[in-house]
PDB file of C-alpha atoms in Angstrom:
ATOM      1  CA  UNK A 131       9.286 -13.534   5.109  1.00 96.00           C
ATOM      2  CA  UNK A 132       6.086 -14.581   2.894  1.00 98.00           C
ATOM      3  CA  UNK A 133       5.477 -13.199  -0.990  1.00 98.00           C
ATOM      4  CA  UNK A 134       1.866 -12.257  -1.161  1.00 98.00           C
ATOM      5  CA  UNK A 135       0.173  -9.272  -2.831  1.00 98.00           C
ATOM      6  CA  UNK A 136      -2.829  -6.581  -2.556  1.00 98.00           C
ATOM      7  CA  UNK A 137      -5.940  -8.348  -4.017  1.00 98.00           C
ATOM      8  CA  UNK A 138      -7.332  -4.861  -5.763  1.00 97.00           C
ATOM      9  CA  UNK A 139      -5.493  -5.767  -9.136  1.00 98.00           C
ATOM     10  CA  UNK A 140      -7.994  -8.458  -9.273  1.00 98.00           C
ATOM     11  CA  UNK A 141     -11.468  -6.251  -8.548  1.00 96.00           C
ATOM     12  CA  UNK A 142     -13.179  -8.502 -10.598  1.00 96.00           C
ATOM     13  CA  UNK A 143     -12.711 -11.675  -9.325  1.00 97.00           C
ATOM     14  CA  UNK A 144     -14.471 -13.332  -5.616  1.00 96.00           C
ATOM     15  CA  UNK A 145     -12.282 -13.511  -2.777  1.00 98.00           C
ATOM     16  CA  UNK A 146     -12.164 -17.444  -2.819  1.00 98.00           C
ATOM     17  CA  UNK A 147     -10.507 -17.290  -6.683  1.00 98.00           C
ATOM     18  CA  UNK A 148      -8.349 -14.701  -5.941  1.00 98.00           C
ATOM     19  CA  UNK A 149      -6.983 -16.859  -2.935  1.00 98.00           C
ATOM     20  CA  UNK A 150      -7.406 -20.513  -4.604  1.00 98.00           C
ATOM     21  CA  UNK A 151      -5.378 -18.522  -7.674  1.00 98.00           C
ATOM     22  CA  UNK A 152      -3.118 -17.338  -5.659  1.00 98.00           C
ATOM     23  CA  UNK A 153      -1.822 -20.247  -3.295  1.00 98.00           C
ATOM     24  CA  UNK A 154      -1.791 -22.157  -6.771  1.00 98.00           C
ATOM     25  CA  UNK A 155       0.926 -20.306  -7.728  1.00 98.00           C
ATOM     26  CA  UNK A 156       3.203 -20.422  -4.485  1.00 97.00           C
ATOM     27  CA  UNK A 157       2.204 -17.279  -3.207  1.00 98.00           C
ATOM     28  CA  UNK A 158       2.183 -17.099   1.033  1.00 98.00           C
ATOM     29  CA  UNK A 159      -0.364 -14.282   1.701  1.00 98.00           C
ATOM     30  CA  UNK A 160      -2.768 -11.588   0.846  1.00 98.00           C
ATOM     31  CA  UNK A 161      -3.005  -8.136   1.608  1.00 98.00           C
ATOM     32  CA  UNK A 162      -7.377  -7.648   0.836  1.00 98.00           C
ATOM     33  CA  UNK A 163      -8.730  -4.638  -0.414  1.00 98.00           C
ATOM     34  CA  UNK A 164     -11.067  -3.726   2.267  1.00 98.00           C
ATOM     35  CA  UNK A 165     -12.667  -0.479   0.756  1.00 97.00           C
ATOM     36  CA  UNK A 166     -16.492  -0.114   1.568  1.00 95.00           C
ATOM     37  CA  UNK A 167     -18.529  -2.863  -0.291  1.00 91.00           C
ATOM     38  CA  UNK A 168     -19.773  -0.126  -2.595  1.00 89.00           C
ATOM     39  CA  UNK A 169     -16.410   0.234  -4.192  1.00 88.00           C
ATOM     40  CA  UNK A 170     -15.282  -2.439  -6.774  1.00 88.00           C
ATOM     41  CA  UNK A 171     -11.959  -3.377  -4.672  1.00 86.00           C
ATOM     42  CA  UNK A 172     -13.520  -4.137  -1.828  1.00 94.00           C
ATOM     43  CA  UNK A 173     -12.978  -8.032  -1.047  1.00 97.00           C
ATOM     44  CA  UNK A 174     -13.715  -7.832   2.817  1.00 97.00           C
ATOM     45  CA  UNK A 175     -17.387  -6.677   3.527  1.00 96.00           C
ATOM     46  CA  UNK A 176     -15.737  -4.591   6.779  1.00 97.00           C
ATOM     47  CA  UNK A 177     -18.925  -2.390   6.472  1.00 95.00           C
ATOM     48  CA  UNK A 178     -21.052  -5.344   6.939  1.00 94.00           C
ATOM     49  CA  UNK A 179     -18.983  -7.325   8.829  1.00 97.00           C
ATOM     50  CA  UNK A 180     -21.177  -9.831  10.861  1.00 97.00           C
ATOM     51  CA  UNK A 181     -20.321 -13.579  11.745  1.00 98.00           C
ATOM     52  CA  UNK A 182     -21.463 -15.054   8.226  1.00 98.00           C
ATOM     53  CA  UNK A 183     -18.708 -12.307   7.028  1.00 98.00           C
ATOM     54  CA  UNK A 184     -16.231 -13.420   9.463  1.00 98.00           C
ATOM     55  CA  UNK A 185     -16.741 -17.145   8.604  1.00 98.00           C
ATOM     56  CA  UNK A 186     -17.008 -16.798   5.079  1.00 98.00           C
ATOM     57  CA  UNK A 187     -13.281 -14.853   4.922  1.00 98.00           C
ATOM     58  CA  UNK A 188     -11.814 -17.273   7.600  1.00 98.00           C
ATOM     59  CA  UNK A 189     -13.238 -20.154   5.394  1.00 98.00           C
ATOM     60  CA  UNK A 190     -10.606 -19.169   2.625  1.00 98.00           C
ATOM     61  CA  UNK A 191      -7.755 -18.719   4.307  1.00 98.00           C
ATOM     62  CA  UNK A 192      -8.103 -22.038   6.151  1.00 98.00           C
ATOM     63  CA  UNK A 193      -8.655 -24.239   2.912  1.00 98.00           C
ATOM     64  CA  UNK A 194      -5.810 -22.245   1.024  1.00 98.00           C
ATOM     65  CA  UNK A 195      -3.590 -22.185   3.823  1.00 98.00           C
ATOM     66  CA  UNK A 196      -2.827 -18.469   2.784  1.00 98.00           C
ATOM     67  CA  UNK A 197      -2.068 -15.718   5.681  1.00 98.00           C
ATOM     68  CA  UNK A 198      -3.721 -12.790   5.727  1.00 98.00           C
ATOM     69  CA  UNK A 199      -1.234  -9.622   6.350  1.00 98.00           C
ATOM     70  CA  UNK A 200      -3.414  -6.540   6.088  1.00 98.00           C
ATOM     71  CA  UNK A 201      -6.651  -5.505   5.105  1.00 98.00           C
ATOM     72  CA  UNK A 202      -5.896  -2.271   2.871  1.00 98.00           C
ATOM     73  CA  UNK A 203      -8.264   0.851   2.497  1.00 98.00           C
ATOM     74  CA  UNK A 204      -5.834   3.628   0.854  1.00 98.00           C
ATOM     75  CA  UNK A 205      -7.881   6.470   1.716  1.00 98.00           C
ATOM     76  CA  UNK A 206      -7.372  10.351   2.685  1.00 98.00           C
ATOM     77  CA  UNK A 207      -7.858  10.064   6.543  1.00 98.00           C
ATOM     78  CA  UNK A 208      -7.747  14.373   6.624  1.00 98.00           C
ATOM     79  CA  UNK A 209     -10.072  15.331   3.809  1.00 98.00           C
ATOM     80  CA  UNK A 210     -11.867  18.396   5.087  1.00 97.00           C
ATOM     81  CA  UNK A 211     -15.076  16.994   3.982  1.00 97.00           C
ATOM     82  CA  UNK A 212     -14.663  13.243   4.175  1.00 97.00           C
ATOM     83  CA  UNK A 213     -12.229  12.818   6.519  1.00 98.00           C
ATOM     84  CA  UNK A 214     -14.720  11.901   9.354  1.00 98.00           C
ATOM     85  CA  UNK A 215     -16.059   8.780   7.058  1.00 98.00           C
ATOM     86  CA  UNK A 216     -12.897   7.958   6.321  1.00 98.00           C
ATOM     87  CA  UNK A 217     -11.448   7.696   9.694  1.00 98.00           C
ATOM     88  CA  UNK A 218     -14.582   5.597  10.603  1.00 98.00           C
ATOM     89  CA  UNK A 219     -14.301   2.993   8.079  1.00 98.00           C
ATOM     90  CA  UNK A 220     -10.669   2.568   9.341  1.00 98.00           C
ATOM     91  CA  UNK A 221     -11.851   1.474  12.926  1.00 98.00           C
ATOM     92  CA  UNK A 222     -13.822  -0.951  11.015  1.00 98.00           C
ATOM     93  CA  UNK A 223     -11.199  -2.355   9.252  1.00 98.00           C
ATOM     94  CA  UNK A 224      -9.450  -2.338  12.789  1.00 98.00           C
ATOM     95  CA  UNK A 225     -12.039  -4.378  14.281  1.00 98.00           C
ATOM     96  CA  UNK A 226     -12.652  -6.738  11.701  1.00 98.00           C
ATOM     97  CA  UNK A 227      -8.497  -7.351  11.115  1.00 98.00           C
ATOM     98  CA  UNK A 228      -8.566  -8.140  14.921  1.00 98.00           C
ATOM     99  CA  UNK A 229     -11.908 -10.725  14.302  1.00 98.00           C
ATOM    100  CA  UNK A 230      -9.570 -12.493  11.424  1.00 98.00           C
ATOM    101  CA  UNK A 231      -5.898 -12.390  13.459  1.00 98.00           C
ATOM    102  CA  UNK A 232      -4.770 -10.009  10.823  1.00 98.00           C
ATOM    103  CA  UNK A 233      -1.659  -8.086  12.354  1.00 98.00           C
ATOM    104  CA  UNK A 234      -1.989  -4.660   9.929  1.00 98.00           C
ATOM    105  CA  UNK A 235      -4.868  -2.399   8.562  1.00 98.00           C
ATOM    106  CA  UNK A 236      -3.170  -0.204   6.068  1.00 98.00           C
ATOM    107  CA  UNK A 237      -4.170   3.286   5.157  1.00 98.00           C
ATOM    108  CA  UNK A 238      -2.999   6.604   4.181  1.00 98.00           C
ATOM    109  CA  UNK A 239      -1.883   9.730   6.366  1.00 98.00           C
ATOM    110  CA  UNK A 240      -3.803  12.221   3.462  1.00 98.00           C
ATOM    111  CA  UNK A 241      -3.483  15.933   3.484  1.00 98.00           C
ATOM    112  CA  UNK A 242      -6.650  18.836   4.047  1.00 97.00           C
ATOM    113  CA  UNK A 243      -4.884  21.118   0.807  1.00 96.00           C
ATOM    114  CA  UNK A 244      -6.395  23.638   2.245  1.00 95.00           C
ATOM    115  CA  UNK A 245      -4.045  24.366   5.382  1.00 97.00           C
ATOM    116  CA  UNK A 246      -0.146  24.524   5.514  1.00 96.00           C
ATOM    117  CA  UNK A 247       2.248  21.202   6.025  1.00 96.00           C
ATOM    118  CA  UNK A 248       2.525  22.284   9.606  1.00 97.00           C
ATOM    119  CA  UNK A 249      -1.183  22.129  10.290  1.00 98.00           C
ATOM    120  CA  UNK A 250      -2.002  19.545   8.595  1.00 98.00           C
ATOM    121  CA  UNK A 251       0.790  17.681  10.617  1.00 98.00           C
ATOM    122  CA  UNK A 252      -1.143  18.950  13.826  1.00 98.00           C
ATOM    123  CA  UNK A 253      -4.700  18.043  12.476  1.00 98.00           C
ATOM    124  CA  UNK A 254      -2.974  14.020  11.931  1.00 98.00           C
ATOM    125  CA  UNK A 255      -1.793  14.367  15.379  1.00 98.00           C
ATOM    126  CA  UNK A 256      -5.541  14.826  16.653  1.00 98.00           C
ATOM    127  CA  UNK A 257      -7.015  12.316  14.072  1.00 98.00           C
ATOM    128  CA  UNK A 258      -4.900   9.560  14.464  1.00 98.00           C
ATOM    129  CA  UNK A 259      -4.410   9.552  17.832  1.00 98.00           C
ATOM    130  CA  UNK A 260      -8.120   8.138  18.770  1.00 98.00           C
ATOM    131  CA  UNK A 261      -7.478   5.444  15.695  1.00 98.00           C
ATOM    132  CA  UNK A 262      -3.796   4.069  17.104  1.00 98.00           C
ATOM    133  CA  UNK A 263      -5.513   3.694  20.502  1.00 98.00           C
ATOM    134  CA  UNK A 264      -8.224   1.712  18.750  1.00 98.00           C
ATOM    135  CA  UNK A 265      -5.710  -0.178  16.496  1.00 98.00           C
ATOM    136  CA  UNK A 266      -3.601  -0.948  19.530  1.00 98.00           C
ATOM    137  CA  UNK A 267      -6.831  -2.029  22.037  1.00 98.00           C
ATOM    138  CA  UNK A 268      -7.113  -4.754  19.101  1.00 98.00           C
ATOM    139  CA  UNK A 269      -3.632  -5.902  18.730  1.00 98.00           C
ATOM    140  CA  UNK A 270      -3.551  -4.579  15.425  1.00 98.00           C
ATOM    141  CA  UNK A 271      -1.092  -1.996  14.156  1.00 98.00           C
ATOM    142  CA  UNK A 272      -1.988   0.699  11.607  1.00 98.00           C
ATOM    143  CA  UNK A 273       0.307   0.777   8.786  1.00 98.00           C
ATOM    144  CA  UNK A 274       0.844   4.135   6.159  1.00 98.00           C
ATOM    145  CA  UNK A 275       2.378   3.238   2.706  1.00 98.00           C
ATOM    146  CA  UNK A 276       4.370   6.237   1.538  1.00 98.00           C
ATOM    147  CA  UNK A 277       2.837   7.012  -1.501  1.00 97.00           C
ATOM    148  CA  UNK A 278       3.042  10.625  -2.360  1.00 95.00           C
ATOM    149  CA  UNK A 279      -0.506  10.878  -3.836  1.00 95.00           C
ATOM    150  CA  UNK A 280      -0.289  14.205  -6.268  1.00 89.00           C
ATOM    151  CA  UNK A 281      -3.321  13.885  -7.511  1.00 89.00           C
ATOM    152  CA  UNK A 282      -4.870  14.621  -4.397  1.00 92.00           C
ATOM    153  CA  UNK A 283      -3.559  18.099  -4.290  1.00 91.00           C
ATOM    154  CA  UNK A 284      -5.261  20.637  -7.001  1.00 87.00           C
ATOM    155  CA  UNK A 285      -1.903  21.680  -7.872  1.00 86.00           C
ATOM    156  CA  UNK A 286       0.112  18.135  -8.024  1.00 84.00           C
ATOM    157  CA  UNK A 287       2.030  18.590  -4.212  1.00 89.00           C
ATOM    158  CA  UNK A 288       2.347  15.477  -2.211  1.00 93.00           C
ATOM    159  CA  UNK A 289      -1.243  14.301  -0.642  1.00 96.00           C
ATOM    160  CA  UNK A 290      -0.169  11.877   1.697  1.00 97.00           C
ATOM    161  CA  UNK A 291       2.383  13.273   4.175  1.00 97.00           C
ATOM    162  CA  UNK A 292       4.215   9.892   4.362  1.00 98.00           C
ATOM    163  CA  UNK A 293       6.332  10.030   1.555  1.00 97.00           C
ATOM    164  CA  UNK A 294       9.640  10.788   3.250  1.00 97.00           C
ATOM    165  CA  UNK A 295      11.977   9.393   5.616  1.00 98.00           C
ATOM    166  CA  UNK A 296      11.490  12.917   7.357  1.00 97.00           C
ATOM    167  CA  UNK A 297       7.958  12.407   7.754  1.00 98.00           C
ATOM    168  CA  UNK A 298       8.600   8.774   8.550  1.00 98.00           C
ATOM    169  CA  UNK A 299       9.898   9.583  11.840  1.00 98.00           C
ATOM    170  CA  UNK A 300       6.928  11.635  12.625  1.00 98.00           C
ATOM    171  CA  UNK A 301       4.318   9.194  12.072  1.00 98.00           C
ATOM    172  CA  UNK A 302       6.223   6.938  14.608  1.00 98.00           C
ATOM    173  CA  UNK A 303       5.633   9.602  17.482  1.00 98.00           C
ATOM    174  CA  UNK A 304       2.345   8.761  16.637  1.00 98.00           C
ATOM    175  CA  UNK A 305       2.399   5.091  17.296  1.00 98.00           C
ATOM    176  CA  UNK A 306       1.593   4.327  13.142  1.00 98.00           C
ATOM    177  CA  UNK A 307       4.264   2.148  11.331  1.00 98.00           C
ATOM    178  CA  UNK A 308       4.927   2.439   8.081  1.00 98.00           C
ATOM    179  CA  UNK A 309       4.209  -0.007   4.786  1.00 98.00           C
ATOM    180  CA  UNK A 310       7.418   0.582   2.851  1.00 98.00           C
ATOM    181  CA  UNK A 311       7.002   0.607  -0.759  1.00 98.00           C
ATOM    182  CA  UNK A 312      10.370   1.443  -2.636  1.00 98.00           C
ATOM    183  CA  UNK A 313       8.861   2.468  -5.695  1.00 98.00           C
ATOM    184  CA  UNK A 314       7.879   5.706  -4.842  1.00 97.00           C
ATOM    185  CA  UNK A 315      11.081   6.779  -3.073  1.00 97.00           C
ATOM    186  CA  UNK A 316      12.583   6.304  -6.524  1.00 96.00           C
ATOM    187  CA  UNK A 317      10.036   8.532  -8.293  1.00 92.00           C
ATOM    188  CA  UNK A 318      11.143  11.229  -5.562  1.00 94.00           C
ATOM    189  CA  UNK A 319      14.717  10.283  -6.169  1.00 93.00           C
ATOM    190  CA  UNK A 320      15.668   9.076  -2.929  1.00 97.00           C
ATOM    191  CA  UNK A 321      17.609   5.721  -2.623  1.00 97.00           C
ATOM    192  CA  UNK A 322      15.212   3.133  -1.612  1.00 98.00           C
ATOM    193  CA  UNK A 323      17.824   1.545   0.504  1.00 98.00           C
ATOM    194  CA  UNK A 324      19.415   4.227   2.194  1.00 98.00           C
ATOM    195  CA  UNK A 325      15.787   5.578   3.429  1.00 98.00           C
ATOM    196  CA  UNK A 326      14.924   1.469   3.942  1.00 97.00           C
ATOM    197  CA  UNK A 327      17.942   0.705   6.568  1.00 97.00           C
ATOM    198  CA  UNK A 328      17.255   3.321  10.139  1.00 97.00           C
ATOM    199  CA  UNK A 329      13.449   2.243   9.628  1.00 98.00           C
ATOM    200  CA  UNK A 330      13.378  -1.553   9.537  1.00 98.00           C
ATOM    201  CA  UNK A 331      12.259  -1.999  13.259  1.00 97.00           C
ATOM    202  CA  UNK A 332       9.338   0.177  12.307  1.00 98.00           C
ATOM    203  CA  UNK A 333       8.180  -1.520   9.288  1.00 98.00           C
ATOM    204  CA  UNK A 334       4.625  -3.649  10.046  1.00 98.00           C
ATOM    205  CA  UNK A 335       4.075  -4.332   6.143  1.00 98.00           C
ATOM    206  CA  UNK A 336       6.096  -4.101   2.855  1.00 98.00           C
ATOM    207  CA  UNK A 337       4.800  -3.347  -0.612  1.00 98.00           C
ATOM    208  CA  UNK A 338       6.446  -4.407  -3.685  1.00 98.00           C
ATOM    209  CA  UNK A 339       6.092  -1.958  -6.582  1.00 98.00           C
ATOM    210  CA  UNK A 340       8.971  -1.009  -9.235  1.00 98.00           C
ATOM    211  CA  UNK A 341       9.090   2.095 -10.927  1.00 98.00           C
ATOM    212  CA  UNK A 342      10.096   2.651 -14.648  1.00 97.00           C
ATOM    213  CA  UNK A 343      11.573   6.048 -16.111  1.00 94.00           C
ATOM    214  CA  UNK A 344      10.489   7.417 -19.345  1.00 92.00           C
ATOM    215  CA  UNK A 345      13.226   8.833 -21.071  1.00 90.00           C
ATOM    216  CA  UNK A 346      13.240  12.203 -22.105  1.00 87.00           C
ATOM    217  CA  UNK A 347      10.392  13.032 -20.308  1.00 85.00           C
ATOM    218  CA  UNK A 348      11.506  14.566 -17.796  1.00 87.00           C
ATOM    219  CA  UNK A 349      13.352  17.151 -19.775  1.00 88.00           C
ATOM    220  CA  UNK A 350      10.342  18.713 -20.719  1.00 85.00           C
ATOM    221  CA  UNK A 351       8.219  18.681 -17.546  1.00 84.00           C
ATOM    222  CA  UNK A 352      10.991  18.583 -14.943  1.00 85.00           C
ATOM    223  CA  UNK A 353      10.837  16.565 -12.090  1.00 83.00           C
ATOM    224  CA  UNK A 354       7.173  18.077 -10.564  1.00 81.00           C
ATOM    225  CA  UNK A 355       5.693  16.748 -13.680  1.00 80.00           C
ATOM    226  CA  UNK A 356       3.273  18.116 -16.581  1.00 79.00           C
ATOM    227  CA  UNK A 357       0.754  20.778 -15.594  1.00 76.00           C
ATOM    228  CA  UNK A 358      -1.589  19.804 -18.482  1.00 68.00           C
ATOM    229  CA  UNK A 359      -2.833  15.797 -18.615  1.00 64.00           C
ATOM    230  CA  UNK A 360       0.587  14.175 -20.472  1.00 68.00           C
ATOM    231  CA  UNK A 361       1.645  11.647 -19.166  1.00 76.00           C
ATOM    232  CA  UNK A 362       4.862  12.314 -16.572  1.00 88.00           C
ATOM    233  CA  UNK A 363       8.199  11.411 -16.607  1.00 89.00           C
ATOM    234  CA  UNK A 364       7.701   7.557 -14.708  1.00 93.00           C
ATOM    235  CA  UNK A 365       5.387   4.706 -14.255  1.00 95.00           C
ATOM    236  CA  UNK A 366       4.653   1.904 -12.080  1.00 97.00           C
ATOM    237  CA  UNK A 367       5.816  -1.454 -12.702  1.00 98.00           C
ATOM    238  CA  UNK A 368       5.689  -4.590 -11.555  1.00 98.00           C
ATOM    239  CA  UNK A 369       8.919  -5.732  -9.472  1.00 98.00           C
ATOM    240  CA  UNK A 370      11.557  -6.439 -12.319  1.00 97.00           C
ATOM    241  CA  UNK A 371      10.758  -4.381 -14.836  1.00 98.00           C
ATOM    242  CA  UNK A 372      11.798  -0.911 -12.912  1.00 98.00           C
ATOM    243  CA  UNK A 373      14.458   0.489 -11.580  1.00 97.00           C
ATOM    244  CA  UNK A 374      14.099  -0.704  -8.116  1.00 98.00           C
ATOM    245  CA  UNK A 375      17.191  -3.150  -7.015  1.00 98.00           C
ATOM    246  CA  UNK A 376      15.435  -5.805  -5.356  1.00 98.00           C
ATOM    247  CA  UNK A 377      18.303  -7.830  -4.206  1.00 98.00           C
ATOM    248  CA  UNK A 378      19.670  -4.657  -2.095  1.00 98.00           C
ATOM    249  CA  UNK A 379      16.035  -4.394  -0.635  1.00 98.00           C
ATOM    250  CA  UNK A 380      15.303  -7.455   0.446  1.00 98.00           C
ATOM    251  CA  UNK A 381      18.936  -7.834   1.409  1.00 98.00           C
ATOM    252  CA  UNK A 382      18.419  -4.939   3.682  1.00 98.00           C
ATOM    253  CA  UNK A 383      15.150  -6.196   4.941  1.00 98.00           C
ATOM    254  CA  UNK A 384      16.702  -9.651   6.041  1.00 97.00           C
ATOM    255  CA  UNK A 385      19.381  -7.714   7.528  1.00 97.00           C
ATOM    256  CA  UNK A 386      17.213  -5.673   9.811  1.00 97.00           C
ATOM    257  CA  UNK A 387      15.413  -8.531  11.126  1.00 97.00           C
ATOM    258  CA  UNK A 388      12.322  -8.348   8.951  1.00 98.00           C
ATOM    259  CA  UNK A 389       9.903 -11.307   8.947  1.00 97.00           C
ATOM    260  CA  UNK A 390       7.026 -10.414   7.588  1.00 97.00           C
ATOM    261  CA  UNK A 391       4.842 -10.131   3.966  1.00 98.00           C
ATOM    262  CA  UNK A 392       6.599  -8.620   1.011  1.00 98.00           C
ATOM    263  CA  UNK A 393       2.986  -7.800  -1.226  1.00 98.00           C
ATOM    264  CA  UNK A 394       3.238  -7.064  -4.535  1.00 98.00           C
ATOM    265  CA  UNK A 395       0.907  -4.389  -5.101  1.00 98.00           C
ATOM    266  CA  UNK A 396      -0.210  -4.445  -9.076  1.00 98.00           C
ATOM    267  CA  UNK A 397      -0.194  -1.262 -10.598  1.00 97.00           C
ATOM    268  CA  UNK A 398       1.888  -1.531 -14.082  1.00 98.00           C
ATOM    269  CA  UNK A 399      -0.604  -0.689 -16.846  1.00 97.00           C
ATOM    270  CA  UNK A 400       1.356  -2.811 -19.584  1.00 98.00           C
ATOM    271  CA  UNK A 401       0.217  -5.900 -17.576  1.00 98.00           C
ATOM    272  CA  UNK A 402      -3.296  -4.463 -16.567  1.00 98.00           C
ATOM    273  CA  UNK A 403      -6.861  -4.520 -18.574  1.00 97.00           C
ATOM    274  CA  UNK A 404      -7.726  -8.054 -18.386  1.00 98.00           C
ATOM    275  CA  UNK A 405      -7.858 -11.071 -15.683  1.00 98.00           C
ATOM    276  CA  UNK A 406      -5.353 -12.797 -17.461  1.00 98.00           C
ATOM    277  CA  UNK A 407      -3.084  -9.938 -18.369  1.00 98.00           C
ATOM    278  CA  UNK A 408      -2.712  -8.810 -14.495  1.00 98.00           C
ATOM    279  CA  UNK A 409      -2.347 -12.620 -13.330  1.00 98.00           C
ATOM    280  CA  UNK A 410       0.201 -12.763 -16.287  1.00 98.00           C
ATOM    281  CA  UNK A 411       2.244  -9.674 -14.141  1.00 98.00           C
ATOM    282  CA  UNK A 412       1.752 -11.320 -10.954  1.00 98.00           C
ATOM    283  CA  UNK A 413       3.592 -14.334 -11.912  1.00 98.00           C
ATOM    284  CA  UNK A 414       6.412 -11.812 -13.507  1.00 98.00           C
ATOM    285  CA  UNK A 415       6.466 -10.235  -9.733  1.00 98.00           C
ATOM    286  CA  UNK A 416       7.034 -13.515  -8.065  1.00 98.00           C
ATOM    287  CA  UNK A 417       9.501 -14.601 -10.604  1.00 97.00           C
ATOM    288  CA  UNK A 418      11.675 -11.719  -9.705  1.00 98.00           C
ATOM    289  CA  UNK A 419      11.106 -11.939  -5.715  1.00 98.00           C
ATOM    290  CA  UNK A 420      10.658 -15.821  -5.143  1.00 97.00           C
ATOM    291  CA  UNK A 421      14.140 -16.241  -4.690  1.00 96.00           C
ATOM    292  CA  UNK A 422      14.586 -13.285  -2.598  1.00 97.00           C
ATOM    293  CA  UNK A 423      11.979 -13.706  -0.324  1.00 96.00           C
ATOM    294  CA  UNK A 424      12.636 -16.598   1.794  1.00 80.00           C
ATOM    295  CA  UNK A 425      10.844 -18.023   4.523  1.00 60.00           C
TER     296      UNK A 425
END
């Protein structure tokens, strides 16, 4: 396995920093936000992706010596107004992942609120079906991170139909794989492990995210959450600061054969509002996992 993580945290900062930061401090990869270049994540120009473009991102990972795992655009793929955009923007992150040798573009399944569980599992079928043909004409594989996305439903539901072991197995009729990120099987109070061990063979990409419970908060809101703007009953954190027992993941990941990136994907707001504060939770992260995560 390599340590890496998603290069969003750091928005602010060029590629080349990011990646000269990075290999600095013994991480093996990146995972590069590769949202369209008017979005402030976006570190891969995959909507103007020409041969300077392809050069230029190359150019990095040669001199660091970094691998590139996935390009990531976290996205609703079945909006029933943006869907179509959406969907397109993925096949350019396929094409431009198979320019670079990157193995993984990673996405999100999504959810059109306005139409049932069932249909919306028959309106993926028909979306993605056209995008894993493209993925897999390019020797890349499409990877869904099973985040349950509330806020994209108006009434705080799951968004992205990927956040279950149960749904897990669906995807994989559909040729996707899945980016495994423990944190928010926790938050949905499933054991991370238990849901980790059937899947590993269908695991392209891992995410490392911890997840911290507030106490007392959920004995107000209950496990759905508030229905006003409170804050809920967890938080993200980075790996080591949650509840999340790294040493039983990663076991279970070297167990089932897994050899590829574990990326640390930034999202704990106590280490978050300035460069140095998120590098400062990056380094926590690969305190915690470095040992773990061995080549």
């Amino acid at each position: 396995m390599k340590l890496g993580f998603l290069t969003a945290c750091l928005a602010e900062s060029d590629l080349t920093d990011v990646a000269e930061w990075a290999a600095d401090q013994g991480f093996e990869a990146l995972e590069v936000a590769g949202w369209p270049s008017s979005d402030e994540r976006s570190h891969i120009r995959v909507d103007r992706f020409d041969d300077a473009e392809l050069e230029r991102v190359r150019g990095v990972f040669t001199r660091t010596g970094l691998a590139l795992s996935s390009i990531a655009y976290y996205e609703n793929n079945l909006h029933p107004e943006h869907g179509p955009r959406v969907n397109a923007h993925v096949r350019r992150c396929v094409e431009a992942a198979a320019a670079l040798g990157c193995p993984t573009v990673g996405t999100f399944v999504g959810r059109d609120p306005g139409l049932t569980v069932r249909d919306n599992l028959k309106k993926a079928a028909d979306v993605f079906g056209p995008l894993v043909e493209h993925a897999r004409a390019h020797g890349v594989a499409i990877v869904i991170e099973n985040c349950v996305m509330r806020s994209w439903h108006p009434d705080g539901y799951p968004g992205n139909l990927a956040y279950s072991p149960e749904l897990w197995e669906w995807m994989f009729t559909l040729g996707l794989k899945l980016n495994y990120d423990p944190s928010h099987l926790v938050a949905l109070g499933i054991d991370p492990v238990a849901a980790l061990r059937p899947h590993v063979g269908d695991i392209a990409h891992v995410q490392a995210k911890d997840t911290e419970i507030l106490p007392g908060r959920i004995d107000r809101t209950g496990f759905y959450g508030p229905i006003s703007g409170e804050k809920g009953w967890y938080r993200f954190r980075v790996p080591g600061l949650g509840r999340v027992d790294w040493t039983r993941v990663i076991d279970a990941l070297h167990e089932g054969g897994y050899t590829g990136v574990v990326s640390v994907e930034h999202e704990d707001p106590v280490w978050s509002g300035t460069t140095a504060k998120v590098r400062e939770g990056l380094r926590i992260a690969h305190g915690t996992l470095r040992h773990l995560v061995r080549g």
